[in-house]
Amino acid sequence: EIVLTQSPGTLSLSPGERATLSCRASQSVSSSYLAWYQQKPGQAPRLLIYGASSRATGIPDRFSGSGSGTDFTLTISRLEPEDFAVYYCQQYGSSSWTFGQGTKVEIK
Amino acid sequence: EVQLVQSGAEVKKPGESLKISCKGSGYSFTSYWIGWVRQMPGKGLEWMGIIYPGDSDTRYSPSFQGQVTISADKSISTAYLQWSSLKASDTAMYYCARQDDYVWGSYRAFDYWGQGTLVTVSS
């Protein structure tokens, strides 16, 4: 099973700042099968990025994804108040899906 | 509009059985995989398993194989997650989610999610 490790665990930033979130896989992941989700308290997760770098429908362009192999990144170019949330990466491989443990982006 | 609507919160005792549901609408229910995801209190997301309602092909995470059963009734566009004997450690929020699919294939991401069903198991 592929293990995804996200870092940092918590990111303390101010609105307007840039956020860079990391997702590292224990073995190579197809870029086609790497996704990112946002979850706010009391809500279901929301798909942000699929295929490592494609934004889902309705996702603002301040969200971008990049990476390949074992290292992937989610970047939020300028944090808006509504972006403070928990972010998860997810991969698919060998008929199995796994999620990272999450990165919390909190207001500094 | 694509929607996944899950059944309501449940409070059960250890050893009891339970079946929760996820009803899809606004798309061809039989053409998209539906996954189940667990979120224990204050914790992250865990993939449990997935089913293709068109033919009921089902895959389970090794962590959940034998612990739960996933099924679907395509005649009513509904997927299910069930337990035969609940434990206190099954207390969690459970989400169903649709796996994406495009003309050119799938990215294996979950593009639509249900609102979640909170299951509480306590004596």
PDB file of C-alpha atoms in Angstrom:
ATOM      1  CA  GLU A   1       0.000   0.000   0.000  1.00  0.00           C
ATOM      2  CA  ILE A   2       1.285   3.442  -0.904  1.00  0.00           C
ATOM      3  CA  VAL A   3       1.596   5.754   2.107  1.00  0.00           C
ATOM      4  CA  LEU A   4       1.179   9.500   1.624  1.00  0.00           C
ATOM      5  CA  THR A   5       2.923  11.811   4.092  1.00  0.00           C
ATOM      6  CA  GLN A   6       1.835  15.434   4.169  1.00  0.00           C
ATOM      7  CA  SER A   7       3.853  18.277   5.565  1.00  0.00           C
ATOM      8  CA  PRO A   8       3.748  20.404   7.488  1.00  0.00           C
ATOM      9  CA  GLY A   9       1.057  19.190   9.847  1.00  0.00           C
ATOM     10  CA  THR A  10      -0.054  22.760  10.490  1.00  0.00           C
ATOM     11  CA  LEU A  11       0.681  25.896   8.512  1.00  0.00           C
ATOM     12  CA  SER A  12       0.084  29.241  10.250  1.00  0.00           C
ATOM     13  CA  LEU A  13      -0.259  32.050   7.746  1.00  0.00           C
ATOM     14  CA  SER A  14      -2.006  35.383   7.282  1.00  0.00           C
ATOM     15  CA  PRO A  15      -4.572  36.229   4.610  1.00  0.00           C
ATOM     16  CA  GLY A  16      -2.812  37.292   1.434  1.00  0.00           C
ATOM     17  CA  GLU A  17       0.191  35.046   2.037  1.00  0.00           C
ATOM     18  CA  ARG A  18       1.247  32.121  -0.122  1.00  0.00           C
ATOM     19  CA  ALA A  19       0.695  28.580   1.148  1.00  0.00           C
ATOM     20  CA  THR A  20       2.779  25.638  -0.006  1.00  0.00           C
ATOM     21  CA  LEU A  21       1.654  22.172   1.046  1.00  0.00           C
ATOM     22  CA  SER A  22       3.652  19.017   0.420  1.00  0.00           C
ATOM     23  CA  CYS A  23       2.547  15.422  -0.202  1.00  0.00           C
ATOM     24  CA  ARG A  24       5.223  12.751  -0.403  1.00  0.00           C
ATOM     25  CA  ALA A  25       4.484   9.178  -1.473  1.00  0.00           C
ATOM     26  CA  SER A  26       6.266   6.043  -0.243  1.00  0.00           C
ATOM     27  CA  GLN A  27       6.579   4.918  -3.865  1.00  0.00           C
ATOM     28  CA  SER A  28       5.984   6.461  -7.242  1.00  0.00           C
ATOM     29  CA  VAL A  29       2.441   7.591  -7.998  1.00  0.00           C
ATOM     30  CA  SER A  30       1.019   8.206 -11.445  1.00  0.00           C
ATOM     31  CA  SER A  31       0.405  11.923 -11.829  1.00  0.00           C
ATOM     32  CA  SER A  32      -2.962  11.059 -13.317  1.00  0.00           C
ATOM     33  CA  TYR A  33      -4.011   9.623  -9.984  1.00  0.00           C
ATOM     34  CA  LEU A  34      -3.037  12.315  -7.478  1.00  0.00           C
ATOM     35  CA  ALA A  35      -5.757  14.569  -6.100  1.00  0.00           C
ATOM     36  CA  TRP A  36      -6.147  17.256  -3.452  1.00  0.00           C
ATOM     37  CA  TYR A  37      -9.193  18.016  -1.291  1.00  0.00           C
ATOM     38  CA  GLN A  38     -10.209  20.804   1.053  1.00  0.00           C
ATOM     39  CA  GLN A  39     -12.271  20.137   4.149  1.00  0.00           C
ATOM     40  CA  LYS A  40     -13.802  22.757   6.402  1.00  0.00           C
ATOM     41  CA  PRO A  41     -15.188  21.982   9.874  1.00  0.00           C
ATOM     42  CA  GLY A  42     -18.529  20.223   9.711  1.00  0.00           C
ATOM     43  CA  GLN A  43     -18.385  19.824   5.935  1.00  0.00           C
ATOM     44  CA  ALA A  44     -17.641  17.033   3.511  1.00  0.00           C
ATOM     45  CA  PRO A  45     -14.350  17.192   1.626  1.00  0.00           C
ATOM     46  CA  ARG A  46     -14.325  19.096  -1.670  1.00  0.00           C
ATOM     47  CA  LEU A  47     -12.230  18.139  -4.677  1.00  0.00           C
ATOM     48  CA  LEU A  48      -9.748  20.886  -5.584  1.00  0.00           C
ATOM     49  CA  ILE A  49      -7.186  19.292  -7.888  1.00  0.00           C
ATOM     50  CA  TYR A  50      -7.156  16.069  -9.896  1.00  0.00           C
ATOM     51  CA  GLY A  51      -4.500  14.588 -12.126  1.00  0.00           C
ATOM     52  CA  ALA A  52      -1.919  16.379  -9.951  1.00  0.00           C
ATOM     53  CA  SER A  53      -2.475  19.753 -11.630  1.00  0.00           C
ATOM     54  CA  SER A  54      -6.003  20.138 -13.041  1.00  0.00           C
ATOM     55  CA  ARG A  55      -8.433  22.306 -11.112  1.00  0.00           C
ATOM     56  CA  ALA A  56     -11.859  20.864 -10.455  1.00  0.00           C
ATOM     57  CA  THR A  57     -14.951  22.711 -11.624  1.00  0.00           C
ATOM     58  CA  GLY A  58     -15.434  26.028  -9.867  1.00  0.00           C
ATOM     59  CA  ILE A  59     -12.074  26.047  -8.091  1.00  0.00           C
ATOM     60  CA  PRO A  60     -10.389  29.485  -8.151  1.00  0.00           C
ATOM     61  CA  ASP A  61      -7.103  29.814 -10.008  1.00  0.00           C
ATOM     62  CA  ARG A  62      -5.241  30.755  -6.831  1.00  0.00           C
ATOM     63  CA  PHE A  63      -5.159  26.981  -6.222  1.00  0.00           C
ATOM     64  CA  SER A  64      -2.569  25.087  -8.211  1.00  0.00           C
ATOM     65  CA  GLY A  65      -1.068  21.617  -8.076  1.00  0.00           C
ATOM     66  CA  SER A  66       2.253  20.327  -9.298  1.00  0.00           C
ATOM     67  CA  GLY A  67       4.681  17.465  -8.945  1.00  0.00           C
ATOM     68  CA  SER A  68       5.404  13.974 -10.158  1.00  0.00           C
ATOM     69  CA  GLY A  69       6.737  10.641  -8.991  1.00  0.00           C
ATOM     70  CA  THR A  70       6.809  10.789  -5.196  1.00  0.00           C
ATOM     71  CA  ASP A  71       6.636  14.542  -4.553  1.00  0.00           C
ATOM     72  CA  PHE A  72       3.551  16.657  -5.074  1.00  0.00           C
ATOM     73  CA  THR A  73       2.653  20.187  -4.044  1.00  0.00           C
ATOM     74  CA  LEU A  74      -0.509  22.189  -3.562  1.00  0.00           C
ATOM     75  CA  THR A  75       0.006  25.939  -3.722  1.00  0.00           C
ATOM     76  CA  ILE A  76      -2.468  28.619  -2.722  1.00  0.00           C
ATOM     77  CA  SER A  77      -1.073  31.799  -4.220  1.00  0.00           C
ATOM     78  CA  ARG A  78      -2.822  34.305  -1.964  1.00  0.00           C
ATOM     79  CA  LEU A  79      -4.821  33.029   0.974  1.00  0.00           C
ATOM     80  CA  GLU A  80      -8.394  34.219   1.232  1.00  0.00           C
ATOM     81  CA  PRO A  81     -10.282  33.985   4.560  1.00  0.00           C
ATOM     82  CA  GLU A  82     -12.315  31.042   3.230  1.00  0.00           C
ATOM     83  CA  ASP A  83      -9.140  29.035   2.456  1.00  0.00           C
ATOM     84  CA  PHE A  84      -8.325  28.297   6.087  1.00  0.00           C
ATOM     85  CA  ALA A  85      -9.145  24.615   6.299  1.00  0.00           C
ATOM     86  CA  VAL A  86      -7.611  21.136   6.259  1.00  0.00           C
ATOM     87  CA  TYR A  87      -6.160  19.847   3.002  1.00  0.00           C
ATOM     88  CA  TYR A  88      -5.704  16.201   2.025  1.00  0.00           C
ATOM     89  CA  CYS A  89      -3.852  14.578  -0.823  1.00  0.00           C
ATOM     90  CA  GLN A  90      -5.100  11.271  -2.217  1.00  0.00           C
ATOM     91  CA  GLN A  91      -3.649   8.722  -4.610  1.00  0.00           C
ATOM     92  CA  TYR A  92      -4.871   5.676  -6.500  1.00  0.00           C
ATOM     93  CA  GLY A  93      -2.786   2.653  -7.355  1.00  0.00           C
ATOM     94  CA  SER A  94      -3.266  -1.135  -7.620  1.00  0.00           C
ATOM     95  CA  SER A  95      -7.031  -0.956  -7.027  1.00  0.00           C
ATOM     96  CA  SER A  96      -6.505   0.952  -3.787  1.00  0.00           C
ATOM     97  CA  TRP A  97      -6.964   4.564  -2.741  1.00  0.00           C
ATOM     98  CA  THR A  98      -5.097   6.216   0.123  1.00  0.00           C
ATOM     99  CA  PHE A  99      -5.212   9.661   1.698  1.00  0.00           C
ATOM    100  CA  GLY A 100      -2.523  11.658   3.399  1.00  0.00           C
ATOM    101  CA  GLN A 101      -3.026  12.583   7.037  1.00  0.00           C
ATOM    102  CA  GLY A 102      -3.847  16.196   6.187  1.00  0.00           C
ATOM    103  CA  THR A 103      -2.357  19.671   6.561  1.00  0.00           C
ATOM    104  CA  LYS A 104      -4.241  22.271   8.543  1.00  0.00           C
ATOM    105  CA  VAL A 105      -3.908  25.818   7.248  1.00  0.00           C
ATOM    106  CA  GLU A 106      -4.725  28.146  10.128  1.00  0.00           C
ATOM    107  CA  ILE A 107      -4.874  31.887  10.548  1.00  0.00           C
ATOM    108  CA  LYS A 108      -1.734  33.321  12.106  1.00  0.00           C
TER     109      LYS A 108
ATOM    110  CA  GLU B   1     -27.324  18.674 -10.527  1.00  0.00           C
ATOM    111  CA  VAL B   2     -25.318  15.743  -9.179  1.00  0.00           C
ATOM    112  CA  GLN B   3     -26.254  14.911  -5.600  1.00  0.00           C
ATOM    113  CA  LEU B   4     -25.389  12.186  -3.138  1.00  0.00           C
ATOM    114  CA  VAL B   5     -27.768  12.174  -0.189  1.00  0.00           C
ATOM    115  CA  GLN B   6     -26.906  10.001   2.776  1.00  0.00           C
ATOM    116  CA  SER B   7     -29.130   8.590   5.471  1.00  0.00           C
ATOM    117  CA  GLY B   8     -29.332  10.246   8.865  1.00  0.00           C
ATOM    118  CA  ALA B   9     -27.246   9.932  11.992  1.00  0.00           C
ATOM    119  CA  GLU B  10     -27.356   6.657  13.903  1.00  0.00           C
ATOM    120  CA  VAL B  11     -26.808   5.771  17.548  1.00  0.00           C
ATOM    121  CA  LYS B  12     -26.217   2.067  18.149  1.00  0.00           C
ATOM    122  CA  LYS B  13     -24.971  -0.291  20.826  1.00  0.00           C
ATOM    123  CA  PRO B  14     -21.934  -2.550  20.428  1.00  0.00           C
ATOM    124  CA  GLY B  15     -22.859  -5.796  18.714  1.00  0.00           C
ATOM    125  CA  GLU B  16     -25.793  -4.318  16.802  1.00  0.00           C
ATOM    126  CA  SER B  17     -26.034  -4.339  13.033  1.00  0.00           C
ATOM    127  CA  LEU B  18     -26.377  -1.277  10.823  1.00  0.00           C
ATOM    128  CA  LYS B  19     -26.851  -0.360   7.170  1.00  0.00           C
ATOM    129  CA  ILE B  20     -26.439   3.221   5.993  1.00  0.00           C
ATOM    130  CA  SER B  21     -27.318   4.500   2.564  1.00  0.00           C
ATOM    131  CA  CYS B  22     -26.236   6.915  -0.136  1.00  0.00           C
ATOM    132  CA  LYS B  23     -28.715   7.886  -2.858  1.00  0.00           C
ATOM    133  CA  GLY B  24     -27.396   9.331  -6.091  1.00  0.00           C
ATOM    134  CA  SER B  25     -29.296  11.639  -8.427  1.00  0.00           C
ATOM    135  CA  GLY B  26     -28.637  13.937 -11.341  1.00  0.00           C
ATOM    136  CA  TYR B  27     -26.412  11.490 -13.205  1.00  0.00           C
ATOM    137  CA  SER B  28     -26.309   7.903 -14.460  1.00  0.00           C
ATOM    138  CA  PHE B  29     -25.905   6.045 -11.161  1.00  0.00           C
ATOM    139  CA  THR B  30     -24.867   2.789 -12.809  1.00  0.00           C
ATOM    140  CA  SER B  31     -21.966   4.380 -14.697  1.00  0.00           C
ATOM    141  CA  TYR B  32     -19.861   5.740 -11.845  1.00  0.00           C
ATOM    142  CA  TRP B  33     -18.026   4.038  -8.995  1.00  0.00           C
ATOM    143  CA  ILE B  34     -19.165   5.016  -5.482  1.00  0.00           C
ATOM    144  CA  GLY B  35     -16.619   4.926  -2.676  1.00  0.00           C
ATOM    145  CA  TRP B  36     -16.975   5.010   1.091  1.00  0.00           C
ATOM    146  CA  VAL B  37     -14.649   7.020   3.328  1.00  0.00           C
ATOM    147  CA  ARG B  38     -14.361   6.957   7.112  1.00  0.00           C
ATOM    148  CA  GLN B  39     -13.410   9.910   9.270  1.00  0.00           C
ATOM    149  CA  MET B  40     -12.988   9.150  12.931  1.00  0.00           C
ATOM    150  CA  PRO B  41     -13.495  12.032  15.381  1.00  0.00           C
ATOM    151  CA  GLY B  42     -10.771  14.644  14.893  1.00  0.00           C
ATOM    152  CA  LYS B  43      -8.903  12.454  12.414  1.00  0.00           C
ATOM    153  CA  GLY B  44      -8.214  12.207   8.703  1.00  0.00           C
ATOM    154  CA  LEU B  45      -9.870  10.468   5.786  1.00  0.00           C
ATOM    155  CA  GLU B  46      -9.623   6.697   5.259  1.00  0.00           C
ATOM    156  CA  TRP B  47     -10.746   4.932   2.105  1.00  0.00           C
ATOM    157  CA  MET B  48     -12.870   1.891   2.966  1.00  0.00           C
ATOM    158  CA  GLY B  49     -14.012   0.473  -0.327  1.00  0.00           C
ATOM    159  CA  ILE B  50     -15.729   1.146  -3.619  1.00  0.00           C
ATOM    160  CA  ILE B  51     -18.516  -0.323  -5.725  1.00  0.00           C
ATOM    161  CA  TYR B  52     -19.581  -0.067  -9.344  1.00  0.00           C
ATOM    162  CA  PRO B  53     -23.386  -0.085  -9.208  1.00  0.00           C
ATOM    163  CA  GLY B  54     -23.656  -1.197 -12.829  1.00  0.00           C
ATOM    164  CA  ASP B  55     -22.469  -4.715 -12.003  1.00  0.00           C
ATOM    165  CA  SER B  56     -21.804  -4.533  -8.229  1.00  0.00           C
ATOM    166  CA  ASP B  57     -18.060  -5.061  -8.706  1.00  0.00           C
ATOM    167  CA  THR B  58     -16.641  -4.182  -5.273  1.00  0.00           C
ATOM    168  CA  ARG B  59     -13.149  -3.538  -3.919  1.00  0.00           C
ATOM    169  CA  TYR B  60     -12.188  -3.182  -0.270  1.00  0.00           C
ATOM    170  CA  SER B  61      -9.302  -1.607   1.541  1.00  0.00           C
ATOM    171  CA  PRO B  62      -7.337  -4.355   3.329  1.00  0.00           C
ATOM    172  CA  SER B  63      -8.032  -2.449   6.563  1.00  0.00           C
ATOM    173  CA  PHE B  64     -11.777  -2.854   6.133  1.00  0.00           C
ATOM    174  CA  GLN B  65     -12.061  -6.186   4.287  1.00  0.00           C
ATOM    175  CA  GLY B  66     -14.279  -8.482   6.331  1.00  0.00           C
ATOM    176  CA  GLN B  67     -15.307  -5.657   8.670  1.00  0.00           C
ATOM    177  CA  VAL B  68     -17.965  -4.062   6.467  1.00  0.00           C
ATOM    178  CA  THR B  69     -20.037  -4.915   3.410  1.00  0.00           C
ATOM    179  CA  ILE B  70     -20.625  -2.541   0.526  1.00  0.00           C
ATOM    180  CA  SER B  71     -23.579  -3.083  -1.782  1.00  0.00           C
ATOM    181  CA  ALA B  72     -25.812  -1.215  -4.202  1.00  0.00           C
ATOM    182  CA  ASP B  73     -29.362  -1.341  -5.520  1.00  0.00           C
ATOM    183  CA  LYS B  74     -29.269   0.204  -8.951  1.00  0.00           C
ATOM    184  CA  SER B  75     -33.053   0.142  -9.257  1.00  0.00           C
ATOM    185  CA  ILE B  76     -33.225   2.893  -6.629  1.00  0.00           C
ATOM    186  CA  SER B  77     -29.808   4.487  -7.291  1.00  0.00           C
ATOM    187  CA  THR B  78     -28.599   3.740  -3.780  1.00  0.00           C
ATOM    188  CA  ALA B  79     -25.341   2.425  -2.358  1.00  0.00           C
ATOM    189  CA  TYR B  80     -25.011   0.930   1.101  1.00  0.00           C
ATOM    190  CA  LEU B  81     -22.444   0.381   3.806  1.00  0.00           C
ATOM    191  CA  GLN B  82     -23.254  -2.173   6.451  1.00  0.00           C
ATOM    192  CA  TRP B  83     -21.915  -3.743   9.613  1.00  0.00           C
ATOM    193  CA  SER B  84     -23.043  -7.025  11.138  1.00  0.00           C
ATOM    194  CA  SER B  85     -21.658  -6.318  14.594  1.00  0.00           C
ATOM    195  CA  LEU B  86     -20.684  -2.793  15.512  1.00  0.00           C
ATOM    196  CA  LYS B  87     -17.839  -1.891  17.854  1.00  0.00           C
ATOM    197  CA  ALA B  88     -17.219   1.339  19.738  1.00  0.00           C
ATOM    198  CA  SER B  89     -14.276   1.933  17.412  1.00  0.00           C
ATOM    199  CA  ASP B  90     -16.719   2.197  14.472  1.00  0.00           C
ATOM    200  CA  THR B  91     -17.825   5.570  15.845  1.00  0.00           C
ATOM    201  CA  ALA B  92     -17.095   7.969  12.999  1.00  0.00           C
ATOM    202  CA  MET B  93     -18.479  10.067  10.185  1.00  0.00           C
ATOM    203  CA  TYR B  94     -18.928   8.054   7.003  1.00  0.00           C
ATOM    204  CA  TYR B  95     -18.968   9.679   3.587  1.00  0.00           C
ATOM    205  CA  CYS B  96     -19.939   8.291   0.227  1.00  0.00           C
ATOM    206  CA  ALA B  97     -18.312   9.855  -2.809  1.00  0.00           C
ATOM    207  CA  ARG B  98     -18.523   9.438  -6.562  1.00  0.00           C
ATOM    208  CA  GLN B  99     -15.392   8.599  -8.483  1.00  0.00           C
ATOM    209  CA  ASP B 100     -14.916  10.850 -11.488  1.00  0.00           C
ATOM    210  CA  ASP B 101     -15.196   9.561 -15.011  1.00  0.00           C
ATOM    211  CA  TYR B 102     -14.665  11.292 -18.318  1.00  0.00           C
ATOM    212  CA  VAL B 103     -14.929  10.268 -21.931  1.00  0.00           C
ATOM    213  CA  TRP B 104     -11.167   9.744 -21.908  1.00  0.00           C
ATOM    214  CA  GLY B 105     -11.086   7.847 -18.621  1.00  0.00           C
ATOM    215  CA  SER B 106     -10.956   8.443 -14.901  1.00  0.00           C
ATOM    216  CA  TYR B 107      -8.484  10.259 -12.684  1.00  0.00           C
ATOM    217  CA  ARG B 108      -9.688   8.154  -9.741  1.00  0.00           C
ATOM    218  CA  ALA B 109     -10.611  11.257  -7.779  1.00  0.00           C
ATOM    219  CA  PHE B 110     -13.834  11.703  -5.848  1.00  0.00           C
ATOM    220  CA  ASP B 111     -15.655  14.591  -7.450  1.00  0.00           C
ATOM    221  CA  TYR B 112     -18.952  14.597  -5.546  1.00  0.00           C
ATOM    222  CA  TRP B 113     -19.485  13.769  -1.891  1.00  0.00           C
ATOM    223  CA  GLY B 114     -22.458  13.021   0.296  1.00  0.00           C
ATOM    224  CA  GLN B 115     -23.076  15.118   3.386  1.00  0.00           C
ATOM    225  CA  GLY B 116     -21.883  12.332   5.681  1.00  0.00           C
ATOM    226  CA  THR B 117     -23.584   9.979   8.133  1.00  0.00           C
ATOM    227  CA  LEU B 118     -22.481  10.131  11.754  1.00  0.00           C
ATOM    228  CA  VAL B 119     -22.457   6.731  13.401  1.00  0.00           C
ATOM    229  CA  THR B 120     -22.116   6.609  17.173  1.00  0.00           C
ATOM    230  CA  VAL B 121     -21.606   3.260  18.875  1.00  0.00           C
ATOM    231  CA  SER B 122     -21.899   3.348  22.629  1.00  0.00           C
ATOM    232  CA  SER B 123     -23.208   1.140  25.373  1.00  0.00           C
TER     233      SER B 123
END
